[in-house]
PDB file of C-alpha atoms in Angstrom:
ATOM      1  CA  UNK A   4      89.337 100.441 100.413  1.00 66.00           C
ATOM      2  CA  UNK A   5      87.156  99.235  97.388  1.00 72.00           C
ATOM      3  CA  UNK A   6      88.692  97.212  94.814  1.00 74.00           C
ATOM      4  CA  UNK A   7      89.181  98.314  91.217  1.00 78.00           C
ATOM      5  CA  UNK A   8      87.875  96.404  88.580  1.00 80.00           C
ATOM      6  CA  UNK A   9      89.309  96.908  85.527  1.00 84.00           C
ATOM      7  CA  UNK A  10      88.028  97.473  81.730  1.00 90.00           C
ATOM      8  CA  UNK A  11      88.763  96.286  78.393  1.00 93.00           C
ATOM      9  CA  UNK A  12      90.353  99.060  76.586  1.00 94.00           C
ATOM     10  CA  UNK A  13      90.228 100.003  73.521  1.00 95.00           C
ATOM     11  CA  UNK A  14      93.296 100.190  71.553  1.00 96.00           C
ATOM     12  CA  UNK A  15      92.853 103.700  70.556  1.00 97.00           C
ATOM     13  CA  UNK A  16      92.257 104.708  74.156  1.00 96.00           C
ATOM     14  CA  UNK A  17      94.367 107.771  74.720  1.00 97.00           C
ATOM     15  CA  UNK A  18      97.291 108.001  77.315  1.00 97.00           C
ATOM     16  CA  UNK A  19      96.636 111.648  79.002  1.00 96.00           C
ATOM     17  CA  UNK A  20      99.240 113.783  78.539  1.00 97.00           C
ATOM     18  CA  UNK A  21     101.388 112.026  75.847  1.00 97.00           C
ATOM     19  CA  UNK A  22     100.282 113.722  73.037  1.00 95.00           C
ATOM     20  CA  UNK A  23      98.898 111.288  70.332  1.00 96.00           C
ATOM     21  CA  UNK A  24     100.060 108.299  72.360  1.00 97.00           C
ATOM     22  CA  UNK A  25      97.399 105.517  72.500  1.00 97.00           C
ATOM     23  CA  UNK A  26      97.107 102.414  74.871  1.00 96.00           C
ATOM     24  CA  UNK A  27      98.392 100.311  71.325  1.00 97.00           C
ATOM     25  CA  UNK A  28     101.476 102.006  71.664  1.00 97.00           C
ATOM     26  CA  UNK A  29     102.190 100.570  75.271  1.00 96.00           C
ATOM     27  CA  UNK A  30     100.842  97.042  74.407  1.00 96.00           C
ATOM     28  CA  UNK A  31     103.435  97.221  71.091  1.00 97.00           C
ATOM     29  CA  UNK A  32     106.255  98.234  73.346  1.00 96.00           C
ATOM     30  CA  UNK A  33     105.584  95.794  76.092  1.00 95.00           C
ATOM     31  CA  UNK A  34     103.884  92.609  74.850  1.00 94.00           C
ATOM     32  CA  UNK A  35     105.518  92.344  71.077  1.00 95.00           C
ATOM     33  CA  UNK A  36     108.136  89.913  72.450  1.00 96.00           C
ATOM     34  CA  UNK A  37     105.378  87.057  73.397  1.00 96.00           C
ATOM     35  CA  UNK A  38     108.098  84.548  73.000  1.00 95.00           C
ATOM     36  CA  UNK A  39     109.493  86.211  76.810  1.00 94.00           C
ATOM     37  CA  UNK A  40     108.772  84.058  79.128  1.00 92.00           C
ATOM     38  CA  UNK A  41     106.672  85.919  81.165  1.00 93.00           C
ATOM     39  CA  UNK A  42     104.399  87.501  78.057  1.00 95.00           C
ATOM     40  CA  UNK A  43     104.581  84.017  76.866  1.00 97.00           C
ATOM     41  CA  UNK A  44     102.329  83.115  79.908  1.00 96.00           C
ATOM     42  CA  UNK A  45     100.313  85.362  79.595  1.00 96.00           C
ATOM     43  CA  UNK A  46      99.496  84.535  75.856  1.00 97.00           C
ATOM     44  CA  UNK A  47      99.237  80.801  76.569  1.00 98.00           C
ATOM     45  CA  UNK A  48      96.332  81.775  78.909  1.00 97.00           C
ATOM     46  CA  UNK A  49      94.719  83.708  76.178  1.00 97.00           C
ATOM     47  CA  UNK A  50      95.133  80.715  74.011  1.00 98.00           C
ATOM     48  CA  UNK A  51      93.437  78.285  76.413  1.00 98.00           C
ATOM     49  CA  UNK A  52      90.720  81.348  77.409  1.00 97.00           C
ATOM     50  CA  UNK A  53      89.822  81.579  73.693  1.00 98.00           C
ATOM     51  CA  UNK A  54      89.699  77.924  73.585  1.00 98.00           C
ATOM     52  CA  UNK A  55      86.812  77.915  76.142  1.00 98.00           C
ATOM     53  CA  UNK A  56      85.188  81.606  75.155  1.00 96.00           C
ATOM     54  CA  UNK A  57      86.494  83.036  78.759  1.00 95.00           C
ATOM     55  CA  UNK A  58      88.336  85.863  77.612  1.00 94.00           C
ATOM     56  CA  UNK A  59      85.364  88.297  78.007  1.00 90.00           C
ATOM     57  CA  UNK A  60      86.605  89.554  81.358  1.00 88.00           C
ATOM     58  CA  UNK A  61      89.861  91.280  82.130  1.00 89.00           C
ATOM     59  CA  UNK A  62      92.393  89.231  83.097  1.00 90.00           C
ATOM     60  CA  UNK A  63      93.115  89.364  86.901  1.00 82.00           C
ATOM     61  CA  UNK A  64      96.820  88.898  87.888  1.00 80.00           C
ATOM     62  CA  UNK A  65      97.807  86.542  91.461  1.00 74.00           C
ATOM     63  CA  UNK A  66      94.119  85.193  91.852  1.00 77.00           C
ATOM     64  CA  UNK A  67      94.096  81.569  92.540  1.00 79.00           C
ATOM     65  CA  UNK A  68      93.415  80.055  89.534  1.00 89.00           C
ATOM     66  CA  UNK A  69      94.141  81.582  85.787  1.00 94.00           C
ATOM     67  CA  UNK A  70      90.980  80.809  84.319  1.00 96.00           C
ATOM     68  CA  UNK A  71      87.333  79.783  85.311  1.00 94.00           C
ATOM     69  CA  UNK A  72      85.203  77.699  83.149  1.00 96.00           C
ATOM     70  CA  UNK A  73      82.057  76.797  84.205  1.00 96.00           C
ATOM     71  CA  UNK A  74      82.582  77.083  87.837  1.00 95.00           C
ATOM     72  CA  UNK A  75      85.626  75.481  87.418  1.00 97.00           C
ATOM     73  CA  UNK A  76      89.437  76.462  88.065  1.00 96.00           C
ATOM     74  CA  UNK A  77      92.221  76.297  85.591  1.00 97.00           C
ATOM     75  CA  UNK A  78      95.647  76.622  85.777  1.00 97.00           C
ATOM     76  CA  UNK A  79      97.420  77.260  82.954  1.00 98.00           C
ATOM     77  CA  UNK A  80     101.484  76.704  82.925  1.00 98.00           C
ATOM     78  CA  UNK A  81     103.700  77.735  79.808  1.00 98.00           C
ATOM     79  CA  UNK A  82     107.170  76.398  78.248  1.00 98.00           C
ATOM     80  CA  UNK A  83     109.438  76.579  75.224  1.00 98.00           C
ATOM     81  CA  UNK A  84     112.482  75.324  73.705  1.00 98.00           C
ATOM     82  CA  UNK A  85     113.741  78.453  72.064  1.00 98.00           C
ATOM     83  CA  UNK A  86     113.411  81.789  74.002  1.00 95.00           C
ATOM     84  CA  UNK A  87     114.283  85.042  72.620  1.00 93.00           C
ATOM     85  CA  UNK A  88     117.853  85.418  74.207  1.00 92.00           C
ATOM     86  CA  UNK A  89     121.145  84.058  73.358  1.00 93.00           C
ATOM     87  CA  UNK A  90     120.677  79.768  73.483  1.00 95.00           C
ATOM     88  CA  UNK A  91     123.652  77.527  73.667  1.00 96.00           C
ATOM     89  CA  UNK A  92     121.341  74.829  73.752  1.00 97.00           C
ATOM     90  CA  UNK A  93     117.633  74.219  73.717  1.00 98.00           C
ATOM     91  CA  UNK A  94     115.533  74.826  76.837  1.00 97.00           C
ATOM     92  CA  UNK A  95     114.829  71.473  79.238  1.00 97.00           C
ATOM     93  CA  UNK A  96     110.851  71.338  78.967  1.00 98.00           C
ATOM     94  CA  UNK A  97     109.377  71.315  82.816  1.00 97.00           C
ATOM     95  CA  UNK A  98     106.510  73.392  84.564  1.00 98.00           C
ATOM     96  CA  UNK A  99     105.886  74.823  88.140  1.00 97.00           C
ATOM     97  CA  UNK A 100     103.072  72.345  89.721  1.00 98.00           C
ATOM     98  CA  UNK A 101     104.132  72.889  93.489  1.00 96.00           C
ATOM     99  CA  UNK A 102     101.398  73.255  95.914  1.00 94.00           C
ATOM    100  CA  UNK A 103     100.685  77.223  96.830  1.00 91.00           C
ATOM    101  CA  UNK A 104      99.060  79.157  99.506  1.00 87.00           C
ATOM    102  CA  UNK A 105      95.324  81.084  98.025  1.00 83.00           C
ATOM    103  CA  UNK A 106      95.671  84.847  98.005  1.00 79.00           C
ATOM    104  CA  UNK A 107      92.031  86.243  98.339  1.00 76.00           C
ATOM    105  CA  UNK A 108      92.223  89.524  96.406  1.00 72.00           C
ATOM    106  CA  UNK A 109      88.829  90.498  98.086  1.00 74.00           C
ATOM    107  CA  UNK A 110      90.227  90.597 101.346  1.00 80.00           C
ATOM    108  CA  UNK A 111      94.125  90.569 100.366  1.00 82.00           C
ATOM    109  CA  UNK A 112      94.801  87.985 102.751  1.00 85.00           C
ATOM    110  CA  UNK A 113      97.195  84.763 102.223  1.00 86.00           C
ATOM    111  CA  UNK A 114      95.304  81.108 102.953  1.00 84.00           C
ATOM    112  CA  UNK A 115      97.514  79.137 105.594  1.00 86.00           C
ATOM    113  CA  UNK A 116      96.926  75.939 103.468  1.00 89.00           C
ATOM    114  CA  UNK A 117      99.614  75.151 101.157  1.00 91.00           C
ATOM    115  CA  UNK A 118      97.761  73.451  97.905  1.00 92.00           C
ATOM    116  CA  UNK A 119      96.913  73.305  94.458  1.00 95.00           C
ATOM    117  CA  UNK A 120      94.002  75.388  93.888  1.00 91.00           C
ATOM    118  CA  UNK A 121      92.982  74.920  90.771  1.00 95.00           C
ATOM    119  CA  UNK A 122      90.336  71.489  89.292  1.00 97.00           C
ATOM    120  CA  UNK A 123      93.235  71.509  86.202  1.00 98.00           C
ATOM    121  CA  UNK A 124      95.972  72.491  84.584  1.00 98.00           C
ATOM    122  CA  UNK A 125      97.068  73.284  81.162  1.00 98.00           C
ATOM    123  CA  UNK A 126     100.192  72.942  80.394  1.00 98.00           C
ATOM    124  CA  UNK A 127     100.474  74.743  76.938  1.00 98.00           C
ATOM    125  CA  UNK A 128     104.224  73.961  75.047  1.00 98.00           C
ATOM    126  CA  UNK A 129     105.761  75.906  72.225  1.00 98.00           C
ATOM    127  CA  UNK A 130     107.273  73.341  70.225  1.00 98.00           C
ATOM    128  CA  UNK A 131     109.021  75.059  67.988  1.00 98.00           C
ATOM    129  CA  UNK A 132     112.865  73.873  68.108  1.00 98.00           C
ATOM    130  CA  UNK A 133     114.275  76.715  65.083  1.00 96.00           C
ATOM    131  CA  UNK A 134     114.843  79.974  65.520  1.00 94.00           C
ATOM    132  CA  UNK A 135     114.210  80.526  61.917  1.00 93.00           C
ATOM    133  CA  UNK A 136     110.967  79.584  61.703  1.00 94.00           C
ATOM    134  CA  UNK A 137     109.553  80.540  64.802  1.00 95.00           C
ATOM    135  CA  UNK A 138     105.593  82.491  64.931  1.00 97.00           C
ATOM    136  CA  UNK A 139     104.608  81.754  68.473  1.00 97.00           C
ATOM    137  CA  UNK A 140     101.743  83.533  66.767  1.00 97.00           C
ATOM    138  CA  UNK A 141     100.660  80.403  64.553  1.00 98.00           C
ATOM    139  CA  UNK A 142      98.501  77.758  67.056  1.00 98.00           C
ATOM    140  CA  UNK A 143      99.728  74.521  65.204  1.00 98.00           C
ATOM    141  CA  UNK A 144     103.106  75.002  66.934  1.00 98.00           C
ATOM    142  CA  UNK A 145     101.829  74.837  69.689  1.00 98.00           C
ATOM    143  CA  UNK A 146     101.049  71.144  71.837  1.00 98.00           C
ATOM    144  CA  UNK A 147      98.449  71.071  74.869  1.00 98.00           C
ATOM    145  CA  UNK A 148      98.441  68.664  77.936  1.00 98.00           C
ATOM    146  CA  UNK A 149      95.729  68.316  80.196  1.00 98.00           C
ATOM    147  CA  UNK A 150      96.033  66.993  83.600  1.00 98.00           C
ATOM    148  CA  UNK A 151      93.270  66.780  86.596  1.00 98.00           C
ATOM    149  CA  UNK A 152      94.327  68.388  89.831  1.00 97.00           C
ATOM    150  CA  UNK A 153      93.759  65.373  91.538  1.00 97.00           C
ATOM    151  CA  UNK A 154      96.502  63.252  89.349  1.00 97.00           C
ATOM    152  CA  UNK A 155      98.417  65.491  90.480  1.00 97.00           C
ATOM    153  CA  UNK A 156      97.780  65.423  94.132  1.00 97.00           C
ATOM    154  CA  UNK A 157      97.651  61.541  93.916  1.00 97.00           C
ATOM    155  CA  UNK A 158     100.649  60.568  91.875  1.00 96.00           C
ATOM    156  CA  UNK A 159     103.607  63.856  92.611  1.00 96.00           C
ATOM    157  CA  UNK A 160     101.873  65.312  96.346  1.00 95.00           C
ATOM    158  CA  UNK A 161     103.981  68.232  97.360  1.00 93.00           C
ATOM    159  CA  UNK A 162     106.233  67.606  94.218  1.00 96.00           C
ATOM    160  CA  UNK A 163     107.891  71.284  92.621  1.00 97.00           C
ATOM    161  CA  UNK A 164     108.042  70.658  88.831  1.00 98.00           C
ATOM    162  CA  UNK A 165     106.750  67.994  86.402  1.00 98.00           C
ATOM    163  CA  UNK A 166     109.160  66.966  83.423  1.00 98.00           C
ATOM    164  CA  UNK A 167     107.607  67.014  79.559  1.00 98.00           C
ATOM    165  CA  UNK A 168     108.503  63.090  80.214  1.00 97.00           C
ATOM    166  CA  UNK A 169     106.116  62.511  82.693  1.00 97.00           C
ATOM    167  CA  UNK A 170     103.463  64.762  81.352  1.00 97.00           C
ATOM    168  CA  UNK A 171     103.770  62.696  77.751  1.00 97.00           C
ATOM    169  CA  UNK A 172     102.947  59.546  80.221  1.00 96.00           C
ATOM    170  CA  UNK A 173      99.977  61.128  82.491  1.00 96.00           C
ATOM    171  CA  UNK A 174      98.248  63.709  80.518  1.00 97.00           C
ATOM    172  CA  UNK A 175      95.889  64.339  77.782  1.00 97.00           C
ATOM    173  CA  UNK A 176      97.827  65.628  74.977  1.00 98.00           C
ATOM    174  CA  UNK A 177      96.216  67.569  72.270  1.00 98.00           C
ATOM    175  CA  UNK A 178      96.146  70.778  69.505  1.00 98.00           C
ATOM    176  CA  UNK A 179      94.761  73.902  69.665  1.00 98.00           C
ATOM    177  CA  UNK A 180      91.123  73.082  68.096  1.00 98.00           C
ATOM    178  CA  UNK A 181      90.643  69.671  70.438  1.00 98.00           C
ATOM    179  CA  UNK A 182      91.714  71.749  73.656  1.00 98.00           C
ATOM    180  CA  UNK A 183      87.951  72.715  74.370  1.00 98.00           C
ATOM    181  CA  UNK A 184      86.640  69.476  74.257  1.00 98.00           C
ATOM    182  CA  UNK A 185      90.147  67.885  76.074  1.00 98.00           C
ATOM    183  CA  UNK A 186      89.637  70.192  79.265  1.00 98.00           C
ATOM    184  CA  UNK A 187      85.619  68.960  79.501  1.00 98.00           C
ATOM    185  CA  UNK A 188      86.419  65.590  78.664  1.00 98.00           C
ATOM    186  CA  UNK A 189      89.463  65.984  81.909  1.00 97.00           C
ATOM    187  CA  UNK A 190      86.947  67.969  84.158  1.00 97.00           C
ATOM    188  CA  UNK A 191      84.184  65.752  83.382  1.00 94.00           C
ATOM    189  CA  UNK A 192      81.763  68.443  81.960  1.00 85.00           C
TER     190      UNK A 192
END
C-alpha cells in the first residue's frame, strides 16, 4: 500500500458533511488546551521548528526523530510545572531520554537496535510556576536546553529519564531567540 503524505490545510478547509464546519473548528476544540501535556509536545516542537525555519512540512507523528535540520535529527522533549488539572503541588521537572527501537514508516517495520536516534535533543521547559499568570503562548516563559546525543550516550547509557538538575549541569541552556544558534553551535553546524 502507498503511503499518504499529508497537506497543510487551510484553516477554512471545509469538513464534508458538517454544514459550515471548518478544519479551525477541530483545531479550536482539540489543540486550545496547549498547556496538556501531550498538545504541549507538540507545540514545543513547533517552537524549536520555527526556531530553525523547519515547519514547512507537515508534521509526521512516530518517525524517529521530531525534527530534521540540515540533515540532522532532533529530538525534542517537553515539561512543565503547572498543568491544566487539579495540582497539589508543582510538577517534578524530568524528560524521557531512554534509548528506543527506529520505526521505519516507509516500510512500517520496528529496528531490533534499541538506541537514541536522534544527533540532539531539545528539551524545551515551561517555567511558569503561577497559575495566574500563565500564556504558554508567550516564548519568554519558556527555557531551552540543548544536549548532544552523544553526552547522552557517554555520560547516562541506557538511562530512562534525566532530572532538570542534571540537565542545568550538562546542557546548553538558552531562550527562545538564541535556540537557533544554541542547536548549531551543539551540532557543530
Amino acid at each position: 500500500m502507498q503511503n499518504i503524505i499529508p497537506k497543510k490545510l487551510d484553516s477554512d478547509t471545509p469538513i464534508k458533511g458538517l454544514n459550515g464546519v471548518r478544519i479551525l473548528d477541530f483545531w479550536q476544540w482539540a489543540y486550545s488546551d496547549i498547556l496538556d501535556n501531550r498538545a504541549r509536545g507538540i507545540f514545543a516542537e513547533f517552537l524549536v521548528g520555527q526556531a530553525l525555519g523547519a515547519t514547512e512540512d507537515v508534521r509526521h507523528e512516530w518517525v524517529e526523530a521530531d525534527l530534521l535540520y540540515k540533515g540532522k535529527k532532533i529530538e525534542v522533549k517537553t515539561s512543565a510545572y503547572i498543568q491544566s488539572w487539579n495540582q497539589n503541588k508543582l510538577s517534578e521537572i524530568k524528560y524521557d531520554i531512554a534509548p528506543k527501537r527506529k520505526w521505519d514508516p516507509l516500510t512500517n517495520t520496528i529496528g531490533a537496535d534499541v538506541s537514541r536516534n536522534s544527533d540532539c535533543y531539545v528539551f524545551c521547559l515551561y517555567t511558569e510556576k503561577n497559575k495566574l499568570n500563565s500564556d504558554i503562548l508567550d516564548t519568554d516563559k519558556w527555557c531551552f536546553y540543548v544536549l548532544s546525543t552523544s553526552t547522552l550516550d557517554v555520560k547516562y547509557k541506557t538511562q530512562k529519564t534525566i532530572t532538570l538538575q542534571k540537565l542545568e549541569q550538562e546542557a546548553t541552556s538558552c531562550k527562545m531567540h538564541e535556540l537557533r544558534s544554541t542547536i548549531e553551535k551543539v551540532l557543530v553546524l
